[in-house]
CSV table of C-alpha atoms in Angstrom, one decimal:
chain,number,residue,atom,x,y,z
J,1,MET,CA,-22.6,10.0,-96.1
J,2,ASN,CA,-20.8,9.3,-92.8
J,3,ILE,CA,-18.7,11.6,-90.7
J,4,ASP,CA,-15.4,10.5,-92.2
J,5,GLU,CA,-16.7,11.0,-95.7
J,6,ALA,CA,-18.0,14.5,-94.7
J,7,ILE,CA,-14.6,15.5,-93.2
J,8,GLU,CA,-12.9,14.3,-96.4
J,9,CYS,CA,-15.3,16.3,-98.5
J,10,LEU,CA,-14.5,19.5,-96.4
J,11,LYS,CA,-10.8,18.9,-96.9
J,12,GLU,CA,-11.2,18.3,-100.6
J,13,ASN,CA,-13.0,21.6,-100.9
J,14,GLY,CA,-10.3,23.5,-99.0
J,15,TYR,CA,-12.1,23.9,-95.6
J,16,LYS,CA,-10.7,23.2,-92.1
J,17,THR,CA,-12.4,20.7,-89.8
J,18,THR,CA,-12.9,22.5,-86.5
J,19,GLY,CA,-14.4,21.2,-83.3
J,20,LYS,CA,-17.7,22.9,-84.0
J,21,ARG,CA,-17.8,21.6,-87.6
J,22,LYS,CA,-17.2,18.0,-86.3
J,23,ASP,CA,-19.9,18.5,-83.6
J,24,ILE,CA,-22.4,19.6,-86.3
J,25,LEU,CA,-21.5,16.6,-88.4
J,26,THR,CA,-22.0,14.3,-85.4
J,27,TYR,CA,-25.4,15.8,-84.7
J,28,PHE,CA,-26.7,15.2,-88.2
J,29,ASN,CA,-25.1,11.7,-88.2
J,30,GLU,CA,-27.0,10.8,-85.1
J,31,VAL,CA,-30.5,12.3,-85.6
J,32,ASP,CA,-33.1,10.7,-87.8
J,33,GLY,CA,-34.6,12.9,-90.5
J,34,TYR,CA,-34.5,16.6,-91.2
J,35,ARG,CA,-33.7,19.2,-88.6
J,36,THR,CA,-33.8,23.0,-88.4
J,37,ALA,CA,-31.0,25.4,-87.6
J,38,LYS,CA,-32.9,26.1,-84.4
J,39,ASP,CA,-32.7,22.3,-83.5
J,40,LEU,CA,-29.0,22.4,-84.1
J,41,ILE,CA,-28.4,25.6,-82.1
J,42,GLN,CA,-30.3,24.1,-79.1
J,43,HIS,CA,-28.0,21.0,-79.3
J,44,LEU,CA,-24.8,23.0,-79.7
J,45,GLU,CA,-25.6,25.4,-76.9
J,46,GLU,CA,-25.1,22.6,-74.4
J,47,THR,CA,-21.4,22.6,-75.4
J,48,TYR,CA,-20.8,26.1,-76.9
J,49,ASP,CA,-22.4,28.7,-74.6
J,50,GLY,CA,-23.6,31.7,-76.8
J,51,ILE,CA,-23.0,30.1,-80.2
J,52,SER,CA,-24.1,32.5,-82.8
J,53,PHE,CA,-26.8,32.0,-85.3
J,54,ASP,CA,-24.4,33.3,-88.0
J,55,THR,CA,-21.9,30.5,-87.3
J,56,VAL,CA,-24.6,27.9,-87.4
J,57,TYR,CA,-26.2,29.2,-90.6
J,58,ARG,CA,-22.9,29.7,-92.4
J,59,ASN,CA,-21.8,26.1,-91.7
J,60,LEU,CA,-25.2,24.7,-92.6
J,61,HIS,CA,-25.1,26.4,-96.0
J,62,LEU,CA,-21.5,25.5,-96.5
J,63,TYR,CA,-22.3,21.8,-95.8
J,64,ASN,CA,-25.2,22.0,-98.3
J,65,GLU,CA,-23.1,23.7,-100.9
J,66,VAL,CA,-20.4,21.0,-100.8
J,67,GLY,CA,-22.9,18.2,-100.7
J,68,ILE,CA,-22.7,17.0,-97.1
J,69,LEU,CA,-26.2,18.1,-96.2
J,70,GLU,CA,-29.4,18.1,-98.2
J,71,THR,CA,-32.2,20.5,-97.6
J,72,THR,CA,-36.0,20.7,-97.9
J,73,GLU,CA,-38.5,23.2,-96.8
J,74,LEU,CA,-41.2,22.3,-94.2
J,75,ASN,CA,-43.7,24.8,-92.9
J,76,GLY,CA,-41.9,27.7,-94.5
J,77,GLU,CA,-38.6,26.8,-92.8
J,78,LYS,CA,-35.4,25.2,-94.2
J,79,HIS,CA,-34.6,21.8,-92.8
J,80,PHE,CA,-31.3,19.9,-93.2
J,81,ARG,CA,-30.2,16.3,-93.0
J,82,MET,CA,-27.1,14.3,-93.8
J,83,ASN,CA,-26.9,13.6,-97.6
J,84,CYS,CA,-27.8,10.1,-98.7
J,85,THR,CA,-25.3,9.4,-101.5
J,86,HIS,CA,-25.2,5.6,-101.5
J,87,HIS,CA,-28.0,5.0,-103.9
J,88,HIS,CA,-30.8,7.0,-105.7
J,89,HIS,CA,-34.0,7.3,-103.7
J,90,HIS,CA,-36.6,9.8,-102.6
J,91,HIS,CA,-38.3,10.5,-99.2
J,92,PHE,CA,-41.5,10.6,-97.3
J,93,ILE,CA,-41.0,13.3,-94.7
J,94,CYS,CA,-43.1,13.6,-91.6
J,95,LYS,CA,-44.3,17.2,-91.2
J,96,ASP,CA,-44.4,17.0,-87.4
J,97,CYS,CA,-41.2,15.2,-86.4
J,98,GLY,CA,-39.1,15.5,-89.6
J,99,LYS,CA,-38.3,11.8,-89.8
J,100,THR,CA,-37.9,10.4,-93.2
J,101,LYS,CA,-38.7,7.1,-94.9
J,102,GLU,CA,-37.0,6.1,-98.1
J,103,ILE,CA,-39.1,5.7,-101.3
J,104,GLU,CA,-37.4,3.4,-103.8
J,105,VAL,CA,-39.8,4.4,-106.6
J,106,CYS,CA,-38.6,7.2,-108.9
J,107,PRO,CA,-41.2,9.0,-111.2
J,108,MET,CA,-38.5,10.3,-113.6
J,109,ASN,CA,-39.0,7.6,-116.2
J,110,GLU,CA,-42.5,8.7,-116.7
J,111,VAL,CA,-41.7,12.4,-116.5
J,112,LYS,CA,-38.9,12.1,-119.1
J,113,LYS,CA,-41.5,10.7,-121.6
J,114,SER,CA,-43.4,14.0,-121.4
J,115,LEU,CA,-40.2,16.1,-121.6
J,116,LYS,CA,-38.6,14.5,-124.6
J,117,ASN,CA,-36.9,17.7,-125.9
J,118,TYR,CA,-35.9,19.0,-122.5
J,119,MET,CA,-32.5,18.6,-120.8
J,120,ILE,CA,-33.2,17.6,-117.2
J,121,GLU,CA,-30.3,18.4,-114.9
J,122,ASP,CA,-31.6,17.2,-111.6
J,123,HIS,CA,-34.8,16.3,-109.7
J,124,LYS,CA,-36.1,15.9,-106.2
J,125,PHE,CA,-39.3,14.0,-105.3
J,126,GLU,CA,-40.7,14.3,-101.7
J,127,ILE,CA,-43.9,13.3,-100.1
J,128,TYR,CA,-45.1,15.0,-97.0
J,129,GLY,CA,-47.5,13.8,-94.3
J,130,LEU,CA,-47.5,12.3,-90.8
J,131,CYS,CA,-45.6,9.2,-89.8
J,132,PRO,CA,-47.5,6.5,-87.9
J,133,LYS,CA,-46.1,7.7,-84.5
J,134,CYS,CA,-47.2,11.3,-85.1
J,135,GLN,CA,-50.6,10.2,-86.3
J,136,THR,CA,-51.3,8.5,-83.0
J,137,ALA,CA,-49.9,11.3,-80.9
């Protein structure tokens, strides 16, 4: 999802696009991988002195709820990234830097065989470890 698609998504769901909301979208559009609310706050404090945690968390959860951001949990903390809606894929996620690498393989075909009488509504497949850069650091 790009910034224009995200802004359109907000409008379609009845939300205004404020300067802070655009800056949040720009941040996630420019960073590679998952980022925490703390990462976002540190970035926004350069422009918005004294920005509140409540404002940041409220917008992060709004963006997740309407499908702009996707989330994962790393080291007991929620991390966010711009939603990848262009094609179905999964991620390898670096536990140190949060960068992601797409995994094109989906294990659901095998899983569906063992859950024949179950209705699967959604799934998420993530692999965690260290990227090559973090391994050498």
